[in-house]
Tab-separated table of C-alpha atoms and ligand atoms in Angstrom:
chain	number	residue	atom	x	y	z
A	1	MET	CA	-17.414	18.099	24.648
A	2	LYS	CA	-14.806	16.868	22.182
A	3	PRO	CA	-16.197	14.121	19.977
A	4	GLU	CA	-14.383	10.877	20.845
A	5	ILE	CA	-12.474	8.935	18.396
A	6	LEU	CA	-10.663	5.627	18.037
A	7	LEU	CA	-6.992	5.573	16.624
A	8	ILE	CA	-6.280	2.343	15.025
A	9	GLU	CA	-2.519	2.566	14.359
A	10	PRO	CA	-0.058	5.253	15.280
A	11	MET	CA	0.287	8.572	13.346
A	12	MET	CA	3.171	10.985	13.152
A	13	PRO	CA	3.448	12.682	16.807
A	14	GLU	CA	2.615	16.194	15.455
A	15	VAL	CA	-0.692	14.691	13.578
A	16	GLU	CA	-1.689	13.036	16.877
A	17	ALA	CA	-1.099	16.168	18.701
A	18	ARG	CA	-3.502	17.944	16.097
A	19	LEU	CA	-5.993	15.102	16.637
A	20	GLU	CA	-5.609	15.659	20.531
A	21	ALA	CA	-6.394	19.211	20.114
A	22	ALA	CA	-9.814	18.831	18.620
A	23	TYR	CA	-10.873	15.189	19.724
A	24	GLN	CA	-10.671	12.855	22.680
A	25	VAL	CA	-8.559	10.230	21.230
A	26	HIS	CA	-8.556	6.698	22.271
A	27	ARG	CA	-5.783	4.420	20.929
A	28	LEU	CA	-6.830	0.872	20.036
A	29	PHE	CA	-3.126	0.164	19.027
A	30	GLN	CA	-2.098	0.513	22.929
A	31	GLU	CA	-4.114	-2.075	23.883
A	32	ARG	CA	-3.028	-5.724	24.337
A	33	ASP	CA	-6.561	-6.676	24.558
A	34	PRO	CA	-9.038	-4.184	23.010
A	35	LYS	CA	-12.080	-5.595	24.746
A	36	PRO	CA	-12.178	-3.360	27.840
A	37	LEU	CA	-11.380	-0.365	25.952
A	38	LEU	CA	-14.221	-1.078	23.769
A	39	GLU	CA	-16.549	-1.776	26.589
A	40	ARG	CA	-15.809	1.399	28.295
A	41	VAL	CA	-15.532	3.937	25.756
A	42	GLY	CA	-17.164	2.165	22.631
A	43	ALA	CA	-20.661	3.862	23.006
A	44	HIS	CA	-19.175	7.209	22.496
A	45	ILE	CA	-16.724	6.543	19.687
A	46	ARG	CA	-17.887	8.644	16.630
A	47	ALA	CA	-15.106	8.185	14.268
A	48	ILE	CA	-12.507	5.584	13.590
A	49	VAL	CA	-9.037	6.874	12.161
A	50	THR	CA	-7.167	3.819	10.605
A	51	GLY	CA	-4.621	3.082	8.059
A	52	GLY	CA	-5.218	1.649	4.520
A	53	GLY	CA	-3.963	-1.817	5.561
A	54	SER	CA	-5.351	-1.793	8.864
A	55	GLY	CA	-9.012	-0.773	8.071
A	56	ALA	CA	-11.759	-1.703	10.326
A	57	SER	CA	-13.069	-4.932	10.933
A	58	ASN	CA	-16.949	-5.716	10.913
A	59	GLU	CA	-16.678	-6.802	14.543
A	60	LEU	CA	-15.198	-3.194	15.499
A	61	ILE	CA	-17.543	-1.325	13.640
A	62	GLU	CA	-20.403	-3.431	15.413
A	63	ALA	CA	-18.954	-2.539	18.691
A	64	LEU	CA	-19.428	1.263	17.845
A	65	PRO	CA	-23.050	2.115	17.828
A	66	ALA	CA	-22.352	5.936	17.469
A	67	LEU	CA	-19.716	5.545	14.689
A	68	GLU	CA	-20.472	8.389	12.072
A	69	ILE	CA	-17.161	8.182	10.182
A	70	ILE	CA	-14.246	5.989	9.056
A	71	ALA	CA	-11.337	8.333	8.288
A	72	ILE	CA	-8.741	6.171	6.261
A	73	ASN	CA	-5.250	7.716	6.423
A	74	GLY	CA	-4.685	6.047	2.893
A	75	ILE	CA	-6.355	5.139	-0.630
A	76	GLY	CA	-6.949	1.564	0.136
A	77	THR	CA	-10.629	0.572	1.211
A	78	ASP	CA	-10.077	-3.177	0.954
A	79	ALA	CA	-9.867	-3.742	4.758
A	80	VAL	CA	-13.028	-1.987	5.268
A	81	ASP	CA	-16.247	-3.479	4.353
A	82	LEU	CA	-17.886	-0.613	2.358
A	83	GLU	CA	-21.549	-2.261	2.124
A	84	ARG	CA	-21.491	-2.679	5.749
A	85	ALA	CA	-20.430	0.924	6.244
A	86	ARG	CA	-22.970	2.073	3.892
A	87	SER	CA	-25.989	-0.087	5.522
A	88	ARG	CA	-24.837	1.515	8.869
A	89	ARG	CA	-24.812	4.783	7.269
A	90	VAL	CA	-21.333	5.371	8.405
A	91	ARG	CA	-19.049	7.518	6.049
A	92	VAL	CA	-16.162	6.327	4.751
A	93	THR	CA	-13.117	8.650	3.571
A	94	THR	CA	-9.619	8.075	2.024
A	95	THR	CA	-6.678	10.467	1.047
A	96	PRO	CA	-6.462	10.428	-3.029
A	97	GLU	CA	-3.988	12.178	-5.035
A	98	VAL	CA	-1.615	13.419	-2.168
A	99	LEU	CA	0.327	10.223	-2.111
A	100	THR	CA	0.410	9.225	-5.766
A	101	ASP	CA	3.749	10.719	-6.710
A	102	ASP	CA	5.469	8.965	-3.493
A	103	VAL	CA	3.839	5.350	-4.202
A	104	ALA	CA	5.079	5.893	-7.989
A	105	ASP	CA	8.533	6.937	-6.644
A	106	MET	CA	8.770	3.875	-4.548
A	107	ALA	CA	7.921	1.379	-7.486
A	108	ILE	CA	10.766	2.985	-9.425
A	109	ALA	CA	13.045	3.034	-6.742
A	110	LEU	CA	12.260	-0.849	-6.082
A	111	MET	CA	12.473	-1.789	-9.600
A	112	LEU	CA	15.765	0.088	-9.512
A	113	ALA	CA	17.127	-1.277	-6.395
A	114	VAL	CA	16.376	-5.071	-7.326
A	115	ALA	CA	17.816	-4.604	-10.897
A	116	ARG	CA	21.121	-2.822	-9.735
A	117	ARG	CA	21.387	-4.924	-6.782
A	118	LEU	CA	21.505	-1.859	-4.409
A	119	CYS	CA	20.867	-3.333	-1.215
A	120	ALA	CA	23.233	-6.453	-1.915
A	121	ASN	CA	25.677	-4.525	-3.113
A	122	ASP	CA	25.201	-2.140	-0.102
A	123	ARG	CA	25.533	-4.997	2.090
A	124	PHE	CA	28.640	-6.224	0.230
A	125	VAL	CA	30.471	-2.833	0.933
A	126	ARG	CA	29.507	-2.273	4.440
A	127	GLU	CA	30.477	-5.863	5.357
A	128	GLY	CA	33.986	-5.247	4.078
A	129	ARG	CA	33.768	-7.753	1.427
A	130	TRP	CA	34.760	-5.405	-1.382
A	131	PRO	CA	38.681	-6.099	-0.939
A	132	GLY	CA	38.010	-9.795	-1.143
A	133	GLY	CA	36.086	-10.019	-4.079
A	134	SER	CA	33.471	-8.477	-6.396
A	135	VAL	CA	29.766	-8.938	-7.253
A	136	PRO	CA	27.563	-10.154	-9.840
A	137	LEU	CA	26.545	-7.815	-12.680
A	138	GLY	CA	22.979	-5.994	-12.255
A	139	ARG	CA	20.315	-5.788	-14.881
A	140	LYS	CA	19.618	-2.885	-17.149
A	141	VAL	CA	16.164	-1.046	-16.390
A	142	SER	CA	16.262	1.956	-19.227
A	143	GLY	CA	14.781	0.897	-22.470
A	144	LYS	CA	13.346	-2.350	-20.944
A	145	ARG	CA	9.418	-3.351	-21.087
A	146	LEU	CA	7.232	-2.422	-18.075
A	147	GLY	CA	4.035	-4.220	-17.298
A	148	ILE	CA	1.541	-2.537	-15.073
A	149	ILE	CA	-1.151	-3.860	-12.984
A	150	GLY	CA	-3.809	-1.224	-12.647
A	151	LEU	CA	-3.801	1.752	-14.470
A	152	GLY	CA	-5.149	4.227	-11.872
A	153	ARG	CA	-3.556	7.316	-10.603
A	154	VAL	CA	-0.613	5.198	-9.123
A	155	GLY	CA	-0.338	3.368	-12.167
A	156	ARG	CA	-0.274	6.404	-14.678
A	157	ALA	CA	2.251	8.006	-12.263
A	158	ILE	CA	4.478	4.990	-12.743
A	159	ALA	CA	4.138	5.031	-16.298
A	160	ARG	CA	4.982	8.634	-16.654
A	161	ARG	CA	8.208	8.165	-14.648
A	162	ALA	CA	8.860	4.928	-16.760
A	163	GLU	CA	8.827	6.852	-19.947
A	164	GLY	CA	11.442	9.004	-18.576
A	165	PHE	CA	13.788	5.717	-18.488
A	166	GLY	CA	12.619	4.971	-22.124
A	167	MET	CA	10.646	1.812	-21.277
A	168	THR	CA	8.132	0.358	-23.385
A	169	ILE	CA	4.735	0.386	-21.013
A	170	GLY	CA	1.964	-2.109	-21.399
A	171	TYR	CA	-0.731	-2.453	-18.687
A	172	THR	CA	-3.754	-4.529	-17.579
A	173	ASP	CA	-6.923	-3.442	-15.826
A	174	LEU	CA	-10.554	-4.445	-15.883
A	175	ARG	CA	-11.045	-2.390	-18.882
A	176	PRO	CA	-8.649	-0.232	-21.512
A	177	VAL	CA	-8.087	3.033	-19.898
A	178	GLU	CA	-9.239	5.659	-22.369
A	179	GLY	CA	-6.711	7.974	-23.888
A	180	ALA	CA	-4.138	5.948	-21.657
A	181	GLY	CA	-1.615	5.746	-24.734
A	182	TYR	CA	-0.139	2.455	-23.651
A	183	ARG	CA	-0.539	-1.082	-24.856
A	184	TYR	CA	-3.461	-2.602	-23.175
A	185	TYR	CA	-3.663	-6.508	-22.343
A	186	PRO	CA	-6.877	-8.065	-21.200
A	187	THR	CA	-5.140	-10.353	-18.825
A	188	VAL	CA	-2.344	-10.362	-16.231
A	189	ALA	CA	-0.865	-13.142	-17.781
A	190	GLU	CA	-0.441	-11.531	-20.837
A	191	VAL	CA	0.935	-8.290	-19.769
A	192	ALA	CA	3.249	-10.475	-17.606
A	193	ARG	CA	4.765	-12.223	-20.677
A	194	GLU	CA	5.309	-9.050	-22.273
A	195	ALA	CA	7.121	-7.629	-19.409
A	196	ASP	CA	10.641	-7.587	-18.218
A	197	PHE	CA	9.341	-5.699	-15.052
A	198	LEU	CA	5.749	-6.329	-13.628
A	199	VAL	CA	4.504	-3.506	-10.994
A	200	VAL	CA	1.435	-4.377	-9.107
A	201	ALA	CA	-0.539	-1.331	-8.785
A	202	ALA	CA	-3.968	-2.340	-8.393
A	203	SER	CA	-6.183	-2.073	-5.436
A	204	GLY	CA	-6.661	-4.835	-2.908
A	205	GLY	CA	-9.807	-6.911	-2.211
A	206	VAL	CA	-11.656	-9.773	-3.437
A	207	GLY	CA	-11.632	-8.781	-7.180
A	208	SER	CA	-7.930	-8.773	-7.053
A	209	ARG	CA	-6.990	-11.567	-4.542
A	210	GLY	CA	-4.034	-13.783	-5.774
A	211	ILE	CA	-4.131	-12.492	-9.394
A	212	VAL	CA	-0.443	-12.666	-9.496
A	213	ASN	CA	-0.180	-16.514	-9.153
A	214	ALA	CA	2.223	-19.148	-10.211
A	215	GLY	CA	1.120	-18.936	-13.940
A	216	VAL	CA	1.739	-15.059	-14.065
A	217	LEU	CA	5.183	-15.561	-12.496
A	218	ASP	CA	6.139	-18.301	-15.112
A	219	ALA	CA	4.586	-15.751	-17.865
A	220	LEU	CA	7.122	-12.878	-16.442
A	221	GLY	CA	9.748	-15.473	-16.321
A	222	PRO	CA	13.511	-16.218	-15.187
A	223	GLU	CA	14.556	-12.731	-16.355
A	224	GLY	CA	11.744	-10.786	-14.798
A	225	VAL	CA	11.369	-9.012	-11.992
A	226	LEU	CA	8.195	-8.330	-9.776
A	227	VAL	CA	7.373	-5.085	-8.034
A	228	ASN	CA	4.459	-4.801	-5.527
A	229	VAL	CA	3.366	-1.000	-3.985
A	230	ALA	CA	-0.242	-1.894	-3.885
A	231	ARG	CA	-1.279	-4.960	-1.407
A	232	GLY	CA	0.135	-8.244	-0.384
A	233	SER	CA	-3.058	-9.623	-1.249
A	234	VAL	CA	-2.933	-9.158	-4.968
A	235	VAL	CA	0.192	-11.603	-5.096
A	236	ASP	CA	-0.098	-15.288	-4.209
A	237	GLU	CA	2.862	-15.021	-1.670
A	238	PRO	CA	3.703	-18.773	-1.592
A	239	ALA	CA	3.794	-18.756	-5.205
A	240	LEU	CA	5.963	-15.901	-5.348
A	241	VAL	CA	8.134	-17.588	-2.632
A	242	ALA	CA	8.416	-20.769	-4.612
A	243	ALA	CA	9.268	-18.786	-8.044
A	244	LEU	CA	12.194	-16.785	-6.760
A	245	SER	CA	13.571	-19.728	-4.809
A	246	GLU	CA	13.550	-21.809	-8.191
A	247	ARG	CA	14.743	-19.090	-9.992
A	248	ARG	CA	11.675	-18.975	-12.218
A	249	VAL	CA	11.439	-15.185	-11.860
A	250	ALA	CA	14.779	-13.308	-11.385
A	251	GLY	CA	13.626	-10.957	-8.311
A	252	ALA	CA	11.253	-8.730	-6.379
A	253	GLY	CA	10.894	-5.477	-4.781
A	254	LEU	CA	8.313	-5.765	-2.300
A	255	ASP	CA	6.770	-2.710	-0.291
A	256	VAL	CA	3.527	-5.043	0.946
A	257	PHE	CA	2.943	-8.582	2.220
A	258	ALA	CA	0.229	-10.904	2.769
A	259	HIS	CA	0.389	-10.849	6.720
A	260	GLU	CA	2.014	-7.631	7.613
A	261	PRO	CA	4.046	-7.268	9.520
A	262	GLU	CA	5.130	-11.014	9.056
A	263	VAL	CA	7.429	-11.472	5.993
A	264	PRO	CA	8.293	-14.949	5.067
A	265	ALA	CA	11.658	-16.091	6.455
A	266	ALA	CA	12.597	-17.426	2.908
A	267	LEU	CA	12.254	-13.755	1.152
A	268	ARG	CA	14.261	-12.310	4.058
A	269	GLU	CA	16.993	-14.439	3.190
A	270	MET	CA	16.965	-13.918	-0.914
A	271	GLN	CA	19.569	-11.441	-2.215
A	272	GLN	CA	17.539	-10.839	-5.224
A	273	VAL	CA	14.853	-9.393	-3.078
A	274	VAL	CA	14.416	-5.738	-1.637
A	275	LEU	CA	12.076	-5.581	1.074
A	276	GLN	CA	10.281	-2.575	2.525
A	277	PRO	CA	8.219	-2.198	5.416
A	278	HIS	CA	4.971	-0.727	3.505
A	279	GLN	CA	6.955	2.612	3.199
A	280	ALA	CA	5.468	3.575	-0.207
A	281	SER	CA	3.567	6.711	1.098
A	282	ALA	CA	5.701	7.396	4.237
A	283	THR	CA	7.475	10.650	3.607
A	284	LEU	CA	7.108	13.396	6.017
A	285	GLU	CA	5.829	15.780	3.281
A	286	THR	CA	3.057	13.105	2.054
A	287	ARG	CA	2.351	12.190	5.491
A	288	ARG	CA	1.408	15.543	6.416
A	289	ALA	CA	-0.932	16.149	3.357
A	290	MET	CA	-2.830	12.708	4.160
A	291	ALA	CA	-3.320	13.864	7.604
A	292	ASP	CA	-4.411	17.244	6.434
A	293	LEU	CA	-7.125	15.375	4.500
A	294	VAL	CA	-8.082	13.080	7.454
A	295	LEU	CA	-8.500	16.324	9.591
A	296	ARG	CA	-10.523	17.863	7.121
A	297	ASN	CA	-12.919	14.844	6.492
A	298	LEU	CA	-13.444	14.711	10.378
A	299	GLU	CA	-13.867	18.291	10.736
A	300	ALA	CA	-16.792	18.390	7.852
A	301	GLN	CA	-18.266	15.663	9.109
A	302	PHE	CA	-18.820	17.057	12.997
A	303	ALA	CA	-19.672	20.175	11.212
A	304	GLY	CA	-22.548	18.485	9.622
A	305	ARG	CA	-20.893	18.995	5.898
A	306	GLU	CA	-20.004	16.434	3.351
A	307	PRO	CA	-16.534	15.359	3.908
A	308	PRO	CA	-14.368	16.282	1.191
A	309	THR	CA	-12.900	13.084	0.113
A	310	ALA	CA	-15.699	10.555	0.839
A	311	VAL	CA	-15.942	7.133	-0.926
A	312	VAL	CA	-19.081	6.389	0.725
B	401	8YV	C1	-0.427	3.852	4.061
B	401	8YV	C2	-1.919	2.501	2.105
B	401	8YV	O1	0.948	3.299	4.340
B	401	8YV	O2	-2.599	4.171	0.818
B	401	8YV	C3	-3.061	3.231	1.571
B	401	8YV	O3	-3.746	2.558	1.253
B	401	8YV	O4	-1.582	1.272	2.793
B	401	8YV	C4	-0.491	3.441	2.649
B	401	8YV	O5	-0.517	4.355	2.158
B	401	8YV	C5	-1.383	3.558	5.202
B	401	8YV	O6	-2.503	3.834	4.919
B	401	8YV	C6	-0.814	3.806	6.603
B	401	8YV	O7	-1.150	3.073	7.412
């Protein structure tokens, strides 16, 4: 008998096929109303496979009495109550390291795209407006000041890339990161004040909720650009919309949002904003590597071994 697992969001077809080969897969995302499926199979489910943004609610965990492991296909644990998992003796695993480069690449891509108006200018050419006019000048990136919120693996990878652009790098985190070699600022407002580009690379969760608020955006200022490749929850989204529409910040590059997949209509209309549908880790290579880790964690769990990248 194959162990039964619950898939919360779709994965690449080749990955779903690999899951199917080893497990009996139930797809929660295909259900309009999850209740009948959970009533039917809930008692047998031994694993949840989910994304970092989707996680698993406590209500779902409670509906699965045989649950042993929540395998997150991502690094964020903010959508899973780790304490609850611990008390239920449910393992939680993530996919560290393998997505670091891609997320950092996306941060740099968004920074360049906003500053050099890549998407707005692309629309200008595509829509046949070039013969009739010209576009506004962009902003220089090389040599500018970069502020990073959260100098974890992703934050450091962004910093290494920014060094190649000759940027002056500062960061904030809960405490200085030993040997980082970049200037530490104790508060988000202070790093924002000294930055031309402010990149959010901090974990989501209660500790970081809304830390990029109206005051921080004003500290970044009318020439400043905000980039977020972490979690929508870290930014006070209404405050960002207000700051952008009142030109109190110059632009934003956003891969993540407060209520995905909903994106405020105001943001969708702004030319100074570049939007992505949560794609920072979404390359073939990286999604394969992430899936390998998910599969290795499940396999270890069901073989009675320690899952290789367990956080709980
Ligand atoms: C993924 C993420 O897009 O790592 C995370 O926490 O949110 C992203 O890498 C996601 O896990 C897939 O849904």
